[in-house]
């Protein structure tokens, strides 16, 4: 038996110690937000937080996680009461097929917990390990910037992180917009994989 | 009488010391070369500029002279050394913060003697001990290339070096001890390609800057050429007959690896070698072939690798085995070919090498794809593994794939890698 603390609740799990966390979350705990994408730690769709740090649950055996705080997307809010990160993704309609989105949200959540005023360049660099094949990258970036505003609360000037980020990293938004086909492999990065689209705010 | 004699000896000693100091000051003093108007772009022909671009790629210039996220060649990248942090300089032709006012003579003096235009000695983090081999034509081509880049106004931060290392004139003493100035001397016993390779690898390519061990004063140990050194927390593997690679290298394999950054029998270039291979992709192919031929000859005839594993029956290591099965095997025992699949760890010098440094560093930080092109990627595990678990995994990989006796000092290597943090 291994005791796992997930989203603030303790669970005694009878799975073998080398079982990947992802399997336990989905099969034993019915927490299905984290997705099985590649199973190789290459795509990011299984990202959860361990003690606040983004972690690829498909290559992380539960034997490493006793006593540690695991957070999945279910821990950020519910359908009825979505958290700021989830609200931002809904408001920006950032999902196409949606498969990568839970991983994107978790990695973005880790970033904003650490650095609530992350610049656009920092958001891009941070989301680099997470892949999206549909191509909603620009909406994902907008959603993360919106989430930063929502987390900062009503007192903050609307769009502050986004505006700040867009101006600070403006030239970077304008470059490398032709890499999509050249980088057909799964390693192409979110920031480089969609035609340019100006932030609206 | 006795005090008189003592006084005379002291006075003589003072004279000797005084002359010594004066002599050293004269020796260390270098005059400034007057600022020049920058040459116009059309004063260089296209062939010279092309050659200059190839040399800049061979020299990996952009890697050190570009700050993370900064403009190419505008400097400001921190270069960690055992003595302190040195910041690379701006080598764009900006008139105030770059080398825009440098004449060709000033450029060549920096490359060949390690002295800047104003006469200050340069730290050997700038590998003029290699660049001194450059011939006139290549030096002119590189100057032409650098002087036709986009000027960028950027001043690097001040170096962080303790007294007295922050006094540049003492570098004259370092040069007196360790620096041999002068162009490449061809070896008549070797053919043209070998000599070209040696000229490039030991000159502009400065392979030894990482792959040759250094002494306590930071100078390469000449008798241990290519015997393995250090670079930014990574171990730069031996590339002479001491090579620990499981499959012996040959010129073809080296050429493929240097040009593409990976080889199916040797894995992916990582750490500071990754940008080197990215740059070599745009160098002249014949130059990379020459470097490969030369390095292969330094490595010598392939010796069939002995399975000198003391433990044909590795010690049981349940933690290591379980971690390997869940976190590593899906790629490293998978069927996807390189560069996107993981290399079989029996072939990896990270497992067979002299030290656990690189294995630990790769497990902690993973591999990051290069900026732009597709490349190998591996997730890092620094956030989830405890030091003890990491040591178990490292020992398991060594015992089961390294085919060599266990490493000593895994614990201290883990501590050191943790204290350095990620890259």
JSON list of N, CA and C in Angstrom, two decimals, chain B residues 8 17 28 37 43 77 107 152 157 182 196 206 215 226 240 257 273 288 306-307 321 326 368 370 387-388 401 417:
[
{"chain": "B", "resi": 8, "resn": "UNK", "atom": "N", "xyz": [73.16, 45.00, 3.27]},
{"chain": "B", "resi": 8, "resn": "UNK", "atom": "CA", "xyz": [73.59, 44.94, 1.86]},
{"chain": "B", "resi": 8, "resn": "UNK", "atom": "C", "xyz": [72.83, 43.86, 1.09]},
{"chain": "B", "resi": 17, "resn": "UNK", "atom": "N", "xyz": [64.25, 42.26, -6.91]},
{"chain": "B", "resi": 17, "resn": "UNK", "atom": "CA", "xyz": [62.78, 42.26, -6.98]},
{"chain": "B", "resi": 17, "resn": "UNK", "atom": "C", "xyz": [62.30, 43.45, -7.82]},
{"chain": "B", "resi": 28, "resn": "UNK", "atom": "N", "xyz": [54.56, 42.99, -19.67]},
{"chain": "B", "resi": 28, "resn": "UNK", "atom": "CA", "xyz": [53.10, 42.88, -19.70]},
{"chain": "B", "resi": 28, "resn": "UNK", "atom": "C", "xyz": [52.45, 44.02, -20.48]},
{"chain": "B", "resi": 37, "resn": "UNK", "atom": "N", "xyz": [38.39, 53.69, -38.64]},
{"chain": "B", "resi": 37, "resn": "UNK", "atom": "CA", "xyz": [37.05, 53.75, -39.20]},
{"chain": "B", "resi": 37, "resn": "UNK", "atom": "C", "xyz": [36.69, 52.36, -39.70]},
{"chain": "B", "resi": 43, "resn": "UNK", "atom": "N", "xyz": [34.01, 46.41, -49.25]},
{"chain": "B", "resi": 43, "resn": "UNK", "atom": "CA", "xyz": [35.46, 46.22, -49.38]},
{"chain": "B", "resi": 43, "resn": "UNK", "atom": "C", "xyz": [35.83, 44.74, -49.26]},
{"chain": "B", "resi": 77, "resn": "UNK", "atom": "N", "xyz": [27.08, 36.71, -22.36]},
{"chain": "B", "resi": 77, "resn": "UNK", "atom": "CA", "xyz": [26.78, 35.40, -21.79]},
{"chain": "B", "resi": 77, "resn": "UNK", "atom": "C", "xyz": [27.76, 35.11, -20.66]},
{"chain": "B", "resi": 107, "resn": "UNK", "atom": "N", "xyz": [42.22, 43.16, -34.54]},
{"chain": "B", "resi": 107, "resn": "UNK", "atom": "CA", "xyz": [41.49, 41.89, -34.51]},
{"chain": "B", "resi": 107, "resn": "UNK", "atom": "C", "xyz": [42.48, 40.72, -34.45]},
{"chain": "B", "resi": 152, "resn": "UNK", "atom": "N", "xyz": [25.28, 45.87, -32.88]},
{"chain": "B", "resi": 152, "resn": "UNK", "atom": "CA", "xyz": [24.31, 45.86, -31.78]},
{"chain": "B", "resi": 152, "resn": "UNK", "atom": "C", "xyz": [24.95, 46.59, -30.61]},
{"chain": "B", "resi": 157, "resn": "UNK", "atom": "N", "xyz": [27.94, 42.65, -18.76]},
{"chain": "B", "resi": 157, "resn": "UNK", "atom": "CA", "xyz": [28.16, 42.95, -17.34]},
{"chain": "B", "resi": 157, "resn": "UNK", "atom": "C", "xyz": [29.65, 42.81, -16.99]},
{"chain": "B", "resi": 182, "resn": "UNK", "atom": "N", "xyz": [51.85, 31.42, -32.24]},
{"chain": "B", "resi": 182, "resn": "UNK", "atom": "CA", "xyz": [52.41, 31.10, -33.54]},
{"chain": "B", "resi": 182, "resn": "UNK", "atom": "C", "xyz": [51.48, 30.29, -34.39]},
{"chain": "B", "resi": 196, "resn": "UNK", "atom": "N", "xyz": [44.95, 19.58, -42.39]},
{"chain": "B", "resi": 196, "resn": "UNK", "atom": "CA", "xyz": [43.84, 20.54, -42.40]},
{"chain": "B", "resi": 196, "resn": "UNK", "atom": "C", "xyz": [42.97, 20.32, -41.15]},
{"chain": "B", "resi": 206, "resn": "UNK", "atom": "N", "xyz": [38.96, 24.84, -31.57]},
{"chain": "B", "resi": 206, "resn": "UNK", "atom": "CA", "xyz": [39.35, 24.78, -30.15]},
{"chain": "B", "resi": 206, "resn": "UNK", "atom": "C", "xyz": [38.71, 23.62, -29.38]},
{"chain": "B", "resi": 215, "resn": "UNK", "atom": "N", "xyz": [45.12, 22.44, -15.90]},
{"chain": "B", "resi": 215, "resn": "UNK", "atom": "CA", "xyz": [45.84, 22.43, -14.62]},
{"chain": "B", "resi": 215, "resn": "UNK", "atom": "C", "xyz": [45.20, 23.42, -13.65]},
{"chain": "B", "resi": 226, "resn": "UNK", "atom": "N", "xyz": [43.34, 16.07, -25.46]},
{"chain": "B", "resi": 226, "resn": "UNK", "atom": "CA", "xyz": [42.08, 15.37, -25.74]},
{"chain": "B", "resi": 226, "resn": "UNK", "atom": "C", "xyz": [41.78, 14.24, -24.75]},
{"chain": "B", "resi": 240, "resn": "UNK", "atom": "N", "xyz": [40.72, 10.92, -27.31]},
{"chain": "B", "resi": 240, "resn": "UNK", "atom": "CA", "xyz": [41.98, 10.34, -27.79]},
{"chain": "B", "resi": 240, "resn": "UNK", "atom": "C", "xyz": [41.88, 8.83, -27.56]},
{"chain": "B", "resi": 257, "resn": "UNK", "atom": "N", "xyz": [28.27, 12.55, -36.68]},
{"chain": "B", "resi": 257, "resn": "UNK", "atom": "CA", "xyz": [27.92, 13.09, -35.37]},
{"chain": "B", "resi": 257, "resn": "UNK", "atom": "C", "xyz": [28.16, 14.60, -35.33]},
{"chain": "B", "resi": 273, "resn": "UNK", "atom": "N", "xyz": [28.08, 20.42, -26.22]},
{"chain": "B", "resi": 273, "resn": "UNK", "atom": "CA", "xyz": [28.38, 19.87, -27.54]},
{"chain": "B", "resi": 273, "resn": "UNK", "atom": "C", "xyz": [27.20, 20.06, -28.50]},
{"chain": "B", "resi": 288, "resn": "UNK", "atom": "N", "xyz": [34.62, 19.71, -42.00]},
{"chain": "B", "resi": 288, "resn": "UNK", "atom": "CA", "xyz": [34.16, 18.78, -40.96]},
{"chain": "B", "resi": 288, "resn": "UNK", "atom": "C", "xyz": [34.74, 17.39, -41.19]},
{"chain": "B", "resi": 306, "resn": "UNK", "atom": "N", "xyz": [36.38, -4.41, -24.24]},
{"chain": "B", "resi": 306, "resn": "UNK", "atom": "CA", "xyz": [36.29, -5.51, -23.29]},
{"chain": "B", "resi": 306, "resn": "UNK", "atom": "C", "xyz": [35.04, -5.31, -22.43]},
{"chain": "B", "resi": 307, "resn": "UNK", "atom": "N", "xyz": [34.32, -6.36, -22.20]},
{"chain": "B", "resi": 307, "resn": "UNK", "atom": "CA", "xyz": [33.26, -6.30, -21.20]},
{"chain": "B", "resi": 307, "resn": "UNK", "atom": "C", "xyz": [33.91, -6.54, -19.85]},
{"chain": "B", "resi": 321, "resn": "UNK", "atom": "N", "xyz": [16.06, -0.55, -10.47]},
{"chain": "B", "resi": 321, "resn": "UNK", "atom": "CA", "xyz": [15.38, -1.31, -11.52]},
{"chain": "B", "resi": 321, "resn": "UNK", "atom": "C", "xyz": [13.98, -0.77, -11.76]},
{"chain": "B", "resi": 326, "resn": "UNK", "atom": "N", "xyz": [10.11, 2.28, -15.24]},
{"chain": "B", "resi": 326, "resn": "UNK", "atom": "CA", "xyz": [9.00, 3.23, -15.44]},
{"chain": "B", "resi": 326, "resn": "UNK", "atom": "C", "xyz": [9.44, 4.52, -16.12]},
{"chain": "B", "resi": 368, "resn": "UNK", "atom": "N", "xyz": [17.15, 19.28, -23.86]},
{"chain": "B", "resi": 368, "resn": "UNK", "atom": "CA", "xyz": [16.24, 20.27, -24.43]},
{"chain": "B", "resi": 368, "resn": "UNK", "atom": "C", "xyz": [16.48, 20.34, -25.93]},
{"chain": "B", "resi": 370, "resn": "UNK", "atom": "N", "xyz": [17.01, 21.91, -29.57]},
{"chain": "B", "resi": 370, "resn": "UNK", "atom": "CA", "xyz": [17.64, 23.18, -29.93]},
{"chain": "B", "resi": 370, "resn": "UNK", "atom": "C", "xyz": [16.58, 24.19, -30.37]},
{"chain": "B", "resi": 387, "resn": "UNK", "atom": "N", "xyz": [17.91, 12.50, -3.77]},
{"chain": "B", "resi": 387, "resn": "UNK", "atom": "CA", "xyz": [19.31, 12.18, -4.07]},
{"chain": "B", "resi": 387, "resn": "UNK", "atom": "C", "xyz": [19.56, 10.68, -3.97]},
{"chain": "B", "resi": 388, "resn": "UNK", "atom": "N", "xyz": [18.97, 10.05, -2.96]},
{"chain": "B", "resi": 388, "resn": "UNK", "atom": "CA", "xyz": [19.16, 8.61, -2.78]},
{"chain": "B", "resi": 388, "resn": "UNK", "atom": "C", "xyz": [18.60, 7.81, -3.94]},
{"chain": "B", "resi": 401, "resn": "UNK", "atom": "N", "xyz": [24.23, -1.51, -17.75]},
{"chain": "B", "resi": 401, "resn": "UNK", "atom": "CA", "xyz": [24.48, -1.08, -19.12]},
{"chain": "B", "resi": 401, "resn": "UNK", "atom": "C", "xyz": [25.90, -0.59, -19.35]},
{"chain": "B", "resi": 417, "resn": "UNK", "atom": "N", "xyz": [25.99, 18.27, -8.70]},
{"chain": "B", "resi": 417, "resn": "UNK", "atom": "CA", "xyz": [25.05, 18.61, -9.78]},
{"chain": "B", "resi": 417, "resn": "UNK", "atom": "C", "xyz": [23.85, 19.35, -9.22]}
]
